[in-house]
CSV table of N, CA and C in Angstrom, one decimal:
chain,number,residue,atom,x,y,z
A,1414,UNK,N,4.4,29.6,29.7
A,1414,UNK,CA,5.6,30.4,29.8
A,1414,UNK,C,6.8,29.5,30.1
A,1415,UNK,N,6.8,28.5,30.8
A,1415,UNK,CA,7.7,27.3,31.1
A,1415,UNK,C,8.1,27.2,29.7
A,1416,UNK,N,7.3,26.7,28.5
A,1416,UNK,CA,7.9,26.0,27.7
A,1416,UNK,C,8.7,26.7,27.4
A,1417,UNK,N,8.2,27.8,26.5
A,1417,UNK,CA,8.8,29.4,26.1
A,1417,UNK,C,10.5,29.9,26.7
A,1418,UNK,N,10.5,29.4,28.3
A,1418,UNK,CA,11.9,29.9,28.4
A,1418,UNK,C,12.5,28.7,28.0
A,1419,UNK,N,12.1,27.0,28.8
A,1419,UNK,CA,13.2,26.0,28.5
A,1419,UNK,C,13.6,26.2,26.2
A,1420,UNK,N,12.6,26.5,25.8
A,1420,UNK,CA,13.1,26.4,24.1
A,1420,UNK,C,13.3,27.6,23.6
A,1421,UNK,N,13.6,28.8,24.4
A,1421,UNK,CA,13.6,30.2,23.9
A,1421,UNK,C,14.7,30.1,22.9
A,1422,UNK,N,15.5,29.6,23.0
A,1422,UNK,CA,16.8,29.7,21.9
A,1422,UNK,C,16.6,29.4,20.6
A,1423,UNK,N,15.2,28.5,20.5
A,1423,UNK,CA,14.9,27.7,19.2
A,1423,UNK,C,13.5,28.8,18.7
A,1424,UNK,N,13.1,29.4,19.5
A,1424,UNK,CA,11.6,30.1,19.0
A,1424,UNK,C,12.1,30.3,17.8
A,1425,UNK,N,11.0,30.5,16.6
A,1425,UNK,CA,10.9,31.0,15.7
A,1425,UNK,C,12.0,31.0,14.5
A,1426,UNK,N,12.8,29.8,15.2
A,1426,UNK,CA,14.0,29.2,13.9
A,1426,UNK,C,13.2,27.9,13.9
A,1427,UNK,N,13.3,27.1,14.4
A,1427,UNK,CA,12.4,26.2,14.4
A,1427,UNK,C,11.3,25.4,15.5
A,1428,UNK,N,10.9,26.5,15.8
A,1428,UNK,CA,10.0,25.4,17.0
A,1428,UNK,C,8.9,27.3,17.4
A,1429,UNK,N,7.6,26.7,17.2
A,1429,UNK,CA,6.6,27.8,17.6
A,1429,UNK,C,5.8,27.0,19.0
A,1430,UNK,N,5.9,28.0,19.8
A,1430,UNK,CA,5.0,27.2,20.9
A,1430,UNK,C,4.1,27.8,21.5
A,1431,UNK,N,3.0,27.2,22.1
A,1431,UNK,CA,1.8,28.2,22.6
A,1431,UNK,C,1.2,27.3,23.8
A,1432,UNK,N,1.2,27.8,24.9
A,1432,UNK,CA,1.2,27.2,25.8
A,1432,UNK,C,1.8,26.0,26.2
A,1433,UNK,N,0.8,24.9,26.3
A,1433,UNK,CA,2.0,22.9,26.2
A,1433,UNK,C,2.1,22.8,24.9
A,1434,UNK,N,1.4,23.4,23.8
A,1434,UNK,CA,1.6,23.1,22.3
A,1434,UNK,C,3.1,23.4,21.8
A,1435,UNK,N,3.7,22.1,21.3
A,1435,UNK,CA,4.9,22.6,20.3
A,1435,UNK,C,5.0,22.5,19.3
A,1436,UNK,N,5.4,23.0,18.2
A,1436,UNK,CA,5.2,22.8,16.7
A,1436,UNK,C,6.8,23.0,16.1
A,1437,UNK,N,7.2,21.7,15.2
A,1437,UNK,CA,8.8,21.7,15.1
A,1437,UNK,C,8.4,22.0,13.6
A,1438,UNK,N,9.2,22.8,12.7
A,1438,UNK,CA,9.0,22.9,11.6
A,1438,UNK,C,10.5,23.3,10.8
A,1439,UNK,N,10.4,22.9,9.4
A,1439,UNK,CA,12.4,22.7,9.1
A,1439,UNK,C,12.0,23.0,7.7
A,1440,UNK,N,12.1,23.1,6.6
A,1440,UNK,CA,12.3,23.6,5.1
A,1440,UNK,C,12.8,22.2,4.9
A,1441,UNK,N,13.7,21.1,5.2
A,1441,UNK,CA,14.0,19.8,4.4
A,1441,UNK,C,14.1,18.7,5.5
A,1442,UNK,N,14.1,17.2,5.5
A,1442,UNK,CA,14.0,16.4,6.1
A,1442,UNK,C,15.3,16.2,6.8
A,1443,UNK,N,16.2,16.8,6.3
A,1443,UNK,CA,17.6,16.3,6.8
A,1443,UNK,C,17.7,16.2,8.1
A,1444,UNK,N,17.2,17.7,8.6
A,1444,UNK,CA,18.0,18.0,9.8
A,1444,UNK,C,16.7,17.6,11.0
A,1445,UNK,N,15.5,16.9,10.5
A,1445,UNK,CA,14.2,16.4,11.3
A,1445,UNK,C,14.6,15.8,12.8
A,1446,UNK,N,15.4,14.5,12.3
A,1446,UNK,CA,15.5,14.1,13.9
A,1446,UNK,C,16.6,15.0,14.7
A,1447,UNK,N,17.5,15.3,14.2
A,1447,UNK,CA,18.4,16.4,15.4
A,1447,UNK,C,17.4,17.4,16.1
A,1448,UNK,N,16.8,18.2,15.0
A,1448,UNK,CA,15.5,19.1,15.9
A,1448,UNK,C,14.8,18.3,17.2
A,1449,UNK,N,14.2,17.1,16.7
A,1449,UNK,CA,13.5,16.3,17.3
A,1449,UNK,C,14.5,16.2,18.8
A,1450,UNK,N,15.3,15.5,18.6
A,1450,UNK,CA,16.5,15.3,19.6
A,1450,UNK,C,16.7,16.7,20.6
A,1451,UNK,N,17.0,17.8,19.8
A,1451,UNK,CA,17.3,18.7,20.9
A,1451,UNK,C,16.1,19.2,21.7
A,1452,UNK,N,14.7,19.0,21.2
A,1452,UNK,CA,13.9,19.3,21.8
A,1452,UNK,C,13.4,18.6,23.3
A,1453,UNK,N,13.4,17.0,22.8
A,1453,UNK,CA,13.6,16.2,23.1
A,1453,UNK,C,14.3,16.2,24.9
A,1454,UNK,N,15.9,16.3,24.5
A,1454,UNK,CA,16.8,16.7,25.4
A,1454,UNK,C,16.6,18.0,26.5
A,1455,UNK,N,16.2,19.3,25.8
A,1455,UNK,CA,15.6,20.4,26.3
A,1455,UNK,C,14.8,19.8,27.1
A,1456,UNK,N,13.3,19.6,27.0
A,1456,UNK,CA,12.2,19.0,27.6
A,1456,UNK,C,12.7,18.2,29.0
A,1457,UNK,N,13.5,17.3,28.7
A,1457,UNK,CA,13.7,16.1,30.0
A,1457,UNK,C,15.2,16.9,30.1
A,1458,UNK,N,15.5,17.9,30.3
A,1458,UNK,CA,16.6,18.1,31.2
A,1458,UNK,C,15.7,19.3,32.5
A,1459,UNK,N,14.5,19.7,31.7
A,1459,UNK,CA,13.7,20.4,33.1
A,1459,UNK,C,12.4,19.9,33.4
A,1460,UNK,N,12.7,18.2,33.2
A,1460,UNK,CA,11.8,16.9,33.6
A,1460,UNK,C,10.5,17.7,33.3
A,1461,UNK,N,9.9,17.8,32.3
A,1461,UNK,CA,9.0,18.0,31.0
A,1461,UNK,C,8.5,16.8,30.4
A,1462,UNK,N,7.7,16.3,30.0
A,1462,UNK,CA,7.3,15.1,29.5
A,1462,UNK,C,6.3,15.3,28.4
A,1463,UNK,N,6.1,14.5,27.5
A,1463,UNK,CA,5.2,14.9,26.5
A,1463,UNK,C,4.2,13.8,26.6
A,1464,UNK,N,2.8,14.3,25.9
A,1464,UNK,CA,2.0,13.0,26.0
A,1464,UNK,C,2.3,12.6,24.6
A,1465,UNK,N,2.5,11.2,24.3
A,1465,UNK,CA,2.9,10.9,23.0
A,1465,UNK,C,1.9,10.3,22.1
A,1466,UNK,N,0.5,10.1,22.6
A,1466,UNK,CA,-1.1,10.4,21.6
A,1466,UNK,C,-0.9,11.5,21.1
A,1467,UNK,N,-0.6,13.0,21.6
A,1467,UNK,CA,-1.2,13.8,21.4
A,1467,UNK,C,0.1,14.7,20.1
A,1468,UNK,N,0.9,13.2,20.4
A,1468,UNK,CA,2.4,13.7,19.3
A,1468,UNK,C,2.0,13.5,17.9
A,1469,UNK,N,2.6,13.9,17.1
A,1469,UNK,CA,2.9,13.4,15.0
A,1469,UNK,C,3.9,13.7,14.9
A,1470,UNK,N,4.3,13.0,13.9
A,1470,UNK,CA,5.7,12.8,13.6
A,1470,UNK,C,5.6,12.8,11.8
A,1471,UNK,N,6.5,13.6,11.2
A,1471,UNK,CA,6.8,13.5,10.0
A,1471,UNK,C,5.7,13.9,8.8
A,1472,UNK,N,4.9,14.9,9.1
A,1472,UNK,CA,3.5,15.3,8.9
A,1472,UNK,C,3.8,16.6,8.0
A,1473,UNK,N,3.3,16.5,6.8
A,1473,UNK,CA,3.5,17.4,5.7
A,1473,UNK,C,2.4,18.7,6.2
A,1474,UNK,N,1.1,17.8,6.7
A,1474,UNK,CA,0.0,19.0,7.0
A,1474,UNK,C,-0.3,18.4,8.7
A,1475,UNK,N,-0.5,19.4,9.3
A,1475,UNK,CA,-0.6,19.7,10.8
A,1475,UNK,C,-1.7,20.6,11.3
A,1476,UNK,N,-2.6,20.1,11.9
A,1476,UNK,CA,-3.8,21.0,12.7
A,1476,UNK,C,-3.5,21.8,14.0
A,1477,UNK,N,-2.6,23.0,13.5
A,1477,UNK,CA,-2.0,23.6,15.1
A,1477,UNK,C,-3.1,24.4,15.8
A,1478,UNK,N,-3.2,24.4,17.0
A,1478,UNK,CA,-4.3,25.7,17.3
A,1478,UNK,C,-5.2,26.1,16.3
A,1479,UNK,N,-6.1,25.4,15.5
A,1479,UNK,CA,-7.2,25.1,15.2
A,1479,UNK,C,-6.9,26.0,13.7
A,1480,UNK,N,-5.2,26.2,13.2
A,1480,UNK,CA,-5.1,26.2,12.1
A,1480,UNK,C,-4.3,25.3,11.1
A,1481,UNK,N,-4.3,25.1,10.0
A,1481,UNK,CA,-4.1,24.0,9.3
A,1481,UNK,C,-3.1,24.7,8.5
A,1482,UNK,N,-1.8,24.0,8.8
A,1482,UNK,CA,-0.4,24.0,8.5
A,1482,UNK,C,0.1,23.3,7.5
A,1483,UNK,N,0.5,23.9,6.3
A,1483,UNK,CA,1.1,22.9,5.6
A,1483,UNK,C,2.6,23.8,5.1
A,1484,UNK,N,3.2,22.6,4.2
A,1484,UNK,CA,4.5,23.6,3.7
A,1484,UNK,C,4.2,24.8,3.4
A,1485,UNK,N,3.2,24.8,2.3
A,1485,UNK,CA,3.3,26.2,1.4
A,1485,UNK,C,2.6,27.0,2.4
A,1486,UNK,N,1.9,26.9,3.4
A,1486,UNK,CA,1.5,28.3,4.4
A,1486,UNK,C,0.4,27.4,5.4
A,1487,UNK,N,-0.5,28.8,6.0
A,1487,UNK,CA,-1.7,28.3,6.6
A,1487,UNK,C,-2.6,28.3,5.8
């Protein structure tokens, strides 16, 4: 529920979250690291930390919650 309020602004424009899971997702590469960044900033302004093993970065396909994410859908 923590995550949920500090990124409520971003739910479901670009960021889905489920419990400590976050998932960033954008239609083109442009705007990747700003997303990255505000999340980023979000997180460590209510001293939030990520474990950065359990991070991917720049990943066409993604195993979220034990479903497998890619552009064209699940």
């Amino acid at each position: 529920k923590l995550i949920n309020n500090v990124l409520r602004l971003y739910l479901d424009i670009f960021i889905i979250t489920y419990l400590d899971n976050i998932l960033i997702y954008l239609e083109n590469e442009k705007d990747y690291i700003l997303y990255i960044k505000i999340v980023l900033k979000k997180l460590d302004k209510y001293s939030l930390r990520l474990k950065l093993k359990k991070c991917k970065f720049y990943k066409n396909k993604v195993n979220f919650l034990g479903y497998i994410i890619e552009a064209n859908g699940v």
